[in-house]
Short mmCIF file of C-alpha atoms and ligand atoms in Angstrom, two decimals:
data_model
loop_
_atom_site.label_atom_id
_atom_site.label_comp_id
_atom_site.label_asym_id
_atom_site.label_seq_id
_atom_site.Cartn_x
_atom_site.Cartn_y
_atom_site.Cartn_z
CA MET A 150 -12.15 42.92 45.26
CA LYS A 151 -13.33 44.59 42.18
CA ASN A 152 -16.68 45.88 43.41
CA GLU A 153 -18.66 45.80 39.80
CA GLY A 154 -21.93 46.40 41.64
CA GLN A 155 -20.91 50.06 42.02
CA ASN A 156 -21.71 50.57 38.28
CA PRO A 157 -24.61 52.72 37.47
CA THR A 158 -27.21 49.69 37.14
CA GLY A 159 -25.48 47.48 39.83
CA SER A 160 -23.36 45.11 37.52
CA PHE A 161 -20.46 45.04 35.29
CA LYS A 162 -22.61 44.92 32.25
CA ASP A 163 -22.62 48.74 32.16
CA ARG A 164 -19.18 48.79 30.79
CA GLY A 165 -20.03 46.88 27.64
CA MET A 166 -23.53 48.46 27.43
CA THR A 167 -22.68 51.92 27.25
CA VAL A 168 -20.25 50.91 24.32
CA GLY A 169 -22.75 48.82 22.46
CA VAL A 170 -25.60 51.00 22.96
CA THR A 171 -23.52 54.08 21.46
CA GLU A 172 -22.52 51.71 18.56
CA ALA A 173 -26.28 51.02 17.88
CA VAL A 174 -26.97 54.68 17.75
CA ALA A 175 -24.06 55.35 15.59
CA LEU A 176 -25.49 52.86 13.01
CA GLY A 177 -28.68 54.46 13.11
CA ARG A 178 -30.51 51.40 14.87
CA GLU A 179 -33.78 51.85 16.67
CA ARG A 180 -34.29 48.88 18.41
CA VAL A 181 -31.87 46.82 20.49
CA ILE A 182 -32.42 43.20 22.05
CA CYS A 183 -30.66 40.81 24.16
CA ALA A 184 -31.29 37.34 26.07
CA SER A 185 -30.49 37.65 29.64
CA THR A 186 -30.40 36.01 33.13
CA GLY A 187 -31.30 39.71 34.23
CA ASN A 188 -28.12 41.91 34.56
CA THR A 189 -27.49 42.31 30.98
CA ALA A 190 -31.44 43.07 30.59
CA ALA A 191 -31.21 45.68 33.33
CA SER A 192 -28.12 47.34 31.84
CA LEU A 193 -29.31 47.27 28.18
CA ALA A 194 -32.73 48.55 29.27
CA ALA A 195 -31.12 51.63 31.06
CA TYR A 196 -28.64 52.57 28.22
CA ALA A 197 -31.49 52.13 25.74
CA ALA A 198 -33.80 54.36 27.62
CA ARG A 199 -31.19 57.22 27.65
CA ALA A 200 -30.68 56.74 23.96
CA HIS A 201 -34.33 56.60 23.27
CA LEU A 202 -34.26 53.20 21.63
CA GLU A 203 -36.82 50.64 22.04
CA CYS A 204 -35.45 47.71 24.01
CA VAL A 205 -36.55 44.05 23.94
CA VAL A 206 -35.12 41.48 26.62
CA LEU A 207 -35.81 37.89 26.41
CA VAL A 208 -35.64 36.02 29.75
CA PRO A 209 -36.14 32.55 31.35
CA ALA A 210 -39.61 33.01 32.93
CA GLY A 211 -39.20 32.48 36.44
CA GLY A 212 -35.44 32.46 36.33
CA VAL A 213 -34.59 35.97 36.78
CA ALA A 214 -33.98 37.78 40.17
CA GLN A 215 -36.77 40.30 40.99
CA GLY A 216 -34.64 43.50 41.30
CA LYS A 217 -33.06 42.90 37.81
CA LEU A 218 -36.77 42.36 36.20
CA ALA A 219 -37.98 45.52 38.22
CA GLN A 220 -35.04 47.43 36.78
CA ALA A 221 -35.70 46.40 33.14
CA TYR A 222 -39.40 47.08 33.51
CA PHE A 223 -39.14 50.66 35.11
CA GLU A 224 -36.48 51.45 32.37
CA GLY A 225 -39.35 50.71 29.80
CA ALA A 226 -38.00 47.36 28.18
CA ARG A 227 -40.40 45.08 26.55
CA ILE A 228 -39.91 41.91 28.58
CA VAL A 229 -40.64 38.55 27.07
CA GLY A 230 -40.43 35.44 29.50
CA LEU A 231 -39.77 32.19 27.71
CA ARG A 232 -40.68 28.70 28.96
CA GLY A 233 -37.28 27.64 28.87
CA SER A 234 -33.60 28.56 29.99
CA PHE A 235 -31.28 31.20 29.38
CA ASP A 236 -29.83 28.88 26.60
CA ASP A 237 -33.01 28.75 24.96
CA ALA A 238 -33.44 32.55 25.04
CA MET A 239 -29.74 32.66 23.24
CA ASN A 240 -30.79 30.17 20.66
CA VAL A 241 -33.56 32.26 19.33
CA VAL A 242 -32.32 35.89 19.99
CA VAL A 243 -30.39 36.39 16.86
CA ASP A 244 -33.33 35.15 14.68
CA THR A 245 -35.90 37.31 16.65
CA ALA A 246 -33.70 40.19 16.07
CA ASP A 247 -33.52 39.52 12.47
CA ARG A 248 -37.37 39.68 12.30
CA LEU A 249 -37.69 42.75 14.54
CA ASP A 250 -34.87 44.81 12.92
CA ALA A 251 -33.28 44.85 16.25
CA TYR A 252 -29.44 45.06 17.19
CA VAL A 253 -28.24 42.32 19.18
CA LEU A 254 -26.51 43.31 22.50
CA ASN A 255 -25.37 40.00 23.91
CA SER A 256 -21.67 39.49 24.58
CA ILE A 257 -21.36 37.90 21.18
CA ASN A 258 -21.28 41.43 20.08
CA PRO A 259 -17.65 42.70 20.05
CA TYR A 260 -18.40 46.04 21.30
CA ARG A 261 -19.63 44.64 24.61
CA ILE A 262 -16.10 43.14 25.04
CA GLU A 263 -14.52 46.38 24.14
CA GLY A 264 -16.33 48.22 26.76
CA GLN A 265 -15.71 45.28 29.41
CA LYS A 266 -11.99 45.13 28.73
CA THR A 267 -11.76 48.64 30.40
CA ALA A 268 -11.95 46.84 33.84
CA ALA A 269 -8.71 45.43 33.27
CA PHE A 270 -7.26 48.78 32.74
CA GLU A 271 -8.91 49.99 35.75
CA VAL A 272 -7.50 47.05 37.92
CA PHE A 273 -4.14 47.96 36.63
CA GLU A 274 -4.48 51.71 37.53
CA GLN A 275 -5.88 50.82 41.07
CA LEU A 276 -2.96 48.59 41.80
CA GLY A 277 -0.40 51.54 40.97
CA GLY A 278 0.37 50.39 37.69
CA ASN A 279 0.67 46.70 38.27
CA VAL A 280 -1.32 43.57 37.31
CA PRO A 281 -2.18 41.25 40.08
CA ASP A 282 -0.95 37.81 40.15
CA TRP A 283 -4.17 36.26 39.92
CA LEU A 284 -7.52 37.33 38.75
CA MET A 285 -10.68 35.47 39.92
CA CYS A 286 -13.75 35.79 38.02
CA PRO A 287 -17.22 34.28 37.90
CA VAL A 288 -17.84 32.62 34.50
CA GLY A 289 -21.41 32.22 32.81
CA ASN A 290 -21.11 32.74 28.96
CA GLY A 291 -17.46 33.70 29.60
CA GLY A 292 -17.69 37.09 28.08
CA ASN A 293 -16.26 38.89 30.98
CA LEU A 294 -13.32 36.54 31.42
CA ALA A 295 -12.45 36.87 28.04
CA ALA A 296 -12.61 40.74 28.06
CA TYR A 297 -10.32 40.97 31.19
CA TRP A 298 -7.73 39.05 29.05
CA LYS A 299 -8.11 41.30 26.15
CA GLY A 300 -7.50 44.25 28.35
CA PHE A 301 -4.32 42.87 30.17
CA GLN A 302 -2.97 41.52 26.70
CA GLU A 303 -3.45 45.04 25.45
CA LEU A 304 -1.52 46.44 28.45
CA LYS A 305 1.39 44.14 27.64
CA ALA A 306 1.40 45.09 23.90
CA LEU A 307 1.53 48.70 24.69
CA GLY A 308 4.49 48.12 26.87
CA ALA A 309 2.87 49.00 30.18
CA THR A 310 3.46 45.57 31.78
CA GLU A 311 5.48 42.72 31.03
CA ARG A 312 3.47 40.26 33.43
CA LEU A 313 0.03 39.02 32.97
CA PRO A 314 -2.00 37.73 35.61
CA ARG A 315 -3.26 34.04 35.90
CA LEU A 316 -7.06 33.85 35.33
CA VAL A 317 -9.25 31.69 37.34
CA GLY A 318 -12.72 31.14 35.96
CA VAL A 319 -15.17 29.98 38.73
CA GLN A 320 -18.40 28.54 37.68
CA ALA A 321 -21.35 26.99 39.96
CA GLU A 322 -21.06 23.09 40.02
CA GLY A 323 -24.45 22.72 38.53
CA ALA A 324 -23.76 24.88 35.60
CA ALA A 325 -20.01 24.30 34.97
CA PRO A 326 -19.49 23.22 31.11
CA ILE A 327 -16.20 25.37 30.81
CA ALA A 328 -14.86 24.26 34.06
CA ASP A 329 -15.48 20.82 33.16
CA ALA A 330 -13.89 20.81 29.84
CA ILE A 331 -10.61 22.65 31.39
CA LEU A 332 -10.67 20.21 34.34
CA GLU A 333 -10.87 17.23 32.27
CA GLY A 334 -8.26 18.52 29.70
CA ARG A 335 -10.84 18.38 26.89
CA GLU A 336 -10.88 20.63 23.51
CA GLU A 337 -14.62 21.14 23.31
CA ILE A 338 -17.42 21.69 26.01
CA ARG A 339 -20.26 19.38 26.83
CA PRO A 340 -23.27 21.55 27.24
CA VAL A 341 -25.15 21.14 30.30
CA GLU A 342 -28.76 20.19 29.51
CA LYS A 343 -30.31 21.49 32.78
CA PRO A 344 -28.07 23.91 34.56
CA GLU A 345 -28.96 24.43 38.10
CA THR A 346 -27.64 26.87 40.72
CA VAL A 347 -28.61 29.43 43.42
CA ALA A 348 -26.69 31.84 41.42
CA SER A 349 -29.39 32.66 38.68
CA ALA A 350 -26.91 35.11 36.99
CA ILE A 351 -24.58 32.27 35.71
CA ARG A 352 -27.27 29.55 35.27
CA ILE A 353 -25.95 28.90 31.93
CA GLY A 354 -25.51 25.49 30.36
CA ASN A 355 -24.16 26.29 26.77
CA PRO A 356 -21.84 29.31 27.09
CA ALA A 357 -21.66 31.54 24.01
CA ASN A 358 -18.08 32.63 24.54
CA TRP A 359 -16.68 29.39 25.85
CA ARG A 360 -13.93 29.17 23.23
CA LYS A 361 -12.47 32.62 24.16
CA THR A 362 -12.80 31.97 27.71
CA VAL A 363 -10.94 28.31 27.55
CA ARG A 364 -8.29 30.24 25.26
CA ALA A 365 -8.02 32.91 28.12
CA ILE A 366 -7.79 30.65 30.92
CA ARG A 367 -5.32 28.20 29.36
CA GLY A 368 -3.39 31.08 27.72
CA SER A 369 -2.81 32.77 31.16
CA GLY A 370 -1.67 29.70 32.83
CA GLY A 371 -4.67 29.73 34.97
CA LEU A 372 -7.16 27.50 36.53
CA ALA A 373 -11.10 26.73 36.28
CA LEU A 374 -13.06 25.81 39.37
CA LYS A 375 -16.62 24.73 39.94
CA LEU A 376 -18.09 25.32 43.33
CA PRO A 377 -21.22 23.94 45.04
CA ASP A 378 -23.89 26.60 45.89
CA PRO A 379 -23.20 26.30 49.50
CA LEU A 380 -19.70 27.58 49.25
CA LEU A 381 -20.85 30.38 47.00
CA VAL A 382 -23.63 31.51 49.66
CA GLU A 383 -20.72 31.16 52.50
CA ALA A 384 -18.61 33.59 50.51
CA GLN A 385 -21.42 35.76 49.77
CA THR A 386 -22.30 35.96 53.55
CA GLN A 387 -18.65 36.36 54.64
CA LEU A 388 -18.17 39.13 52.35
CA ALA A 389 -21.16 41.02 53.92
CA ARG A 390 -20.31 40.11 57.25
CA GLU A 391 -16.63 41.14 57.34
CA GLU A 392 -16.33 43.75 54.67
CA GLY A 393 -19.78 45.20 54.66
CA ILE A 394 -20.05 44.48 50.86
CA PHE A 395 -23.44 42.81 49.64
CA VAL A 396 -22.99 40.96 46.51
CA GLU A 397 -25.27 38.65 44.50
CA PRO A 398 -24.70 35.01 44.43
CA ALA A 399 -22.91 34.85 41.23
CA SER A 400 -20.56 37.53 42.30
CA ALA A 401 -19.50 35.59 45.14
CA ALA A 402 -18.06 32.70 43.10
CA SER A 403 -14.69 34.85 42.72
CA VAL A 404 -14.61 35.05 46.46
CA ALA A 405 -15.51 31.38 47.03
CA GLY A 406 -12.74 30.46 44.53
CA ALA A 407 -10.15 32.44 46.21
CA MET A 408 -11.11 31.08 49.55
CA ARG A 409 -10.83 27.49 48.02
CA LEU A 410 -7.16 28.12 46.48
CA ALA A 411 -5.83 29.88 49.69
CA ARG A 412 -7.00 26.90 51.69
CA GLU A 413 -5.22 24.49 49.12
CA GLY A 414 -2.32 26.67 49.20
CA THR A 415 -2.36 27.58 45.62
CA LEU A 416 -2.35 31.16 46.47
CA ARG A 417 0.45 32.54 48.61
CA SER A 418 0.28 35.27 51.12
CA GLU A 419 2.70 37.57 49.08
CA GLU A 420 0.68 37.20 46.00
CA THR A 421 -1.89 39.94 44.86
CA VAL A 422 -5.34 38.41 43.96
CA VAL A 423 -8.12 40.32 42.59
CA CYS A 424 -11.83 38.94 42.92
CA VAL A 425 -14.22 40.26 40.46
CA CYS A 426 -17.49 40.87 42.12
CA THR A 427 -19.84 41.15 39.22
CA GLY A 428 -23.21 42.49 40.45
CA HIS A 429 -25.12 43.98 43.72
CA GLY A 430 -26.64 41.94 46.27
CA LEU A 431 -29.72 44.05 46.24
CA LYS A 432 -30.50 42.79 42.73
CA ASP A 433 -31.49 39.25 44.26
CA PRO A 434 -32.93 39.71 47.64
CA GLU A 435 -34.79 36.24 47.43
CA ALA A 436 -31.58 34.43 47.11
CA ALA A 437 -30.27 36.45 50.13
CA LEU A 438 -33.33 35.74 52.30
CA ARG A 439 -34.05 32.14 51.04
CA GLU A 440 -32.63 30.09 53.51
CA ARG A 441 -32.09 31.71 56.92
CA VAL A 442 -33.49 35.01 57.70
CA GLU A 443 -35.34 34.96 60.86
CA VAL A 444 -36.67 38.53 61.99
CA ALA A 445 -38.15 38.56 65.55
CA VAL A 446 -41.39 40.73 65.38
CA VAL A 447 -42.20 42.39 68.69
CA GLU A 448 -44.11 44.98 70.39
CA PRO A 449 -42.79 48.61 69.78
CA THR A 450 -41.26 48.63 73.37
CA VAL A 451 -37.89 49.15 74.71
CA LYS A 452 -38.60 46.09 76.92
CA ALA A 453 -39.86 43.74 74.20
CA ILE A 454 -36.95 44.88 71.98
CA LEU A 455 -34.13 44.01 74.59
CA SER A 456 -35.92 40.83 75.26
CA ALA A 457 -35.57 39.78 71.70
CA LEU A 458 -32.00 40.70 71.78
CA GLY A 459 -31.10 38.50 74.82
CA GLY A 460 -31.51 41.30 77.45
CA SER A 461 -29.82 44.68 78.57
CA ARG A 462 -25.98 45.15 78.10
CA ARG A 463 -25.86 47.46 81.03
N1 F0G B 294 -21.87 37.71 37.25
C1 F0G B 294 -23.12 38.16 37.12
C2 F0G B 294 -23.63 39.09 38.31
C3 F0G B 294 -23.74 38.03 35.86
O1 F0G B 294 -24.77 38.85 35.54
C4 F0G B 294 -22.98 37.52 34.80
C5 F0G B 294 -23.58 37.04 33.60
C6 F0G B 294 -21.89 36.73 35.13
C7 F0G B 294 -21.30 36.95 36.28
C8 F0G B 294 -21.14 35.98 34.10
O2 F0G B 294 -20.63 36.78 33.23
O3 F0G B 294 -21.46 35.63 31.21
O4 F0G B 294 -19.58 37.32 31.02
O5 F0G B 294 -19.27 35.04 32.07
N2 F0G B 294 -24.94 37.47 33.42
C9 F0G B 294 -25.56 37.47 31.86
C10 F0G B 294 -26.93 38.38 32.01
C11 F0G B 294 -25.69 36.14 31.41
O6 F0G B 294 -27.81 37.85 31.05
O7 F0G B 294 -27.00 39.18 32.71
P1 F0G B 294 -20.21 36.15 31.65
#
């Protein structure tokens, strides 16, 4: 598992944002902007704060996890909630940027991809100079998967590896235009009008980088999966309980995908499989707590505590 929740703002977005904001500074820009489901906003706000740039973030009102909003707020971003989806925010970000004289730092910005591709170099390094057989990755806009592919291809071009991993893009069933196009063998995606999933980070119906992502998956001989929310939550729970690693629901898509492919016999036990877990679980406590947390509240006595836990063990 490649735990990207360990990055400074708790998601993989920091890799591209440090490069993108550095470029904004080099260009002499004073203002940056993005549309976001939350993590891009939190990351951009942090790097913009450090660079003393003004930061504007456009988010779907009510569609962003509290942890991410709190980050962007404390990092001083101007947050505008839109009555609409992330896709609506993406539709207006370039024109808004133009009017505000702001530099756009969504993953349509090539410097983002340049930063994000370093994750592929790290995976290679951490596997002792090898590429994995499979790389599983959650897919929203598709920038991350495309960046991994660029990184691995550059390693090959440099002669560091002859092999390339097969890439698996995993989407949530209710927001799966890329997976649908691949599974149905179509050239073009059909945007999803009203994307729905518990994984708010990847609640995206019209992904900006779909062409690059489809090319990466097909070019690597890989696969696309779309998985229902309960499988994402199951993987999220299992990862926390068996490994002690708490990720947000979108992140768990990669693990859920690996579980599915292992069960089907597609992944073999001698193969190396890397699951990219894209964001920290603390970002989205509502999703974690939504269904099933029951906390017993008792008097502060040993007797009451033991009784709540089913009695003494000795
Ligand atoms: N996982 C997490 C935790 C994300 O925040 C995102 C994207 C993805 C996966 C998908 O990555 O878009 O490169 O395919 N979040 C964006 C945002 C949309 O605004 O934070 P992708």
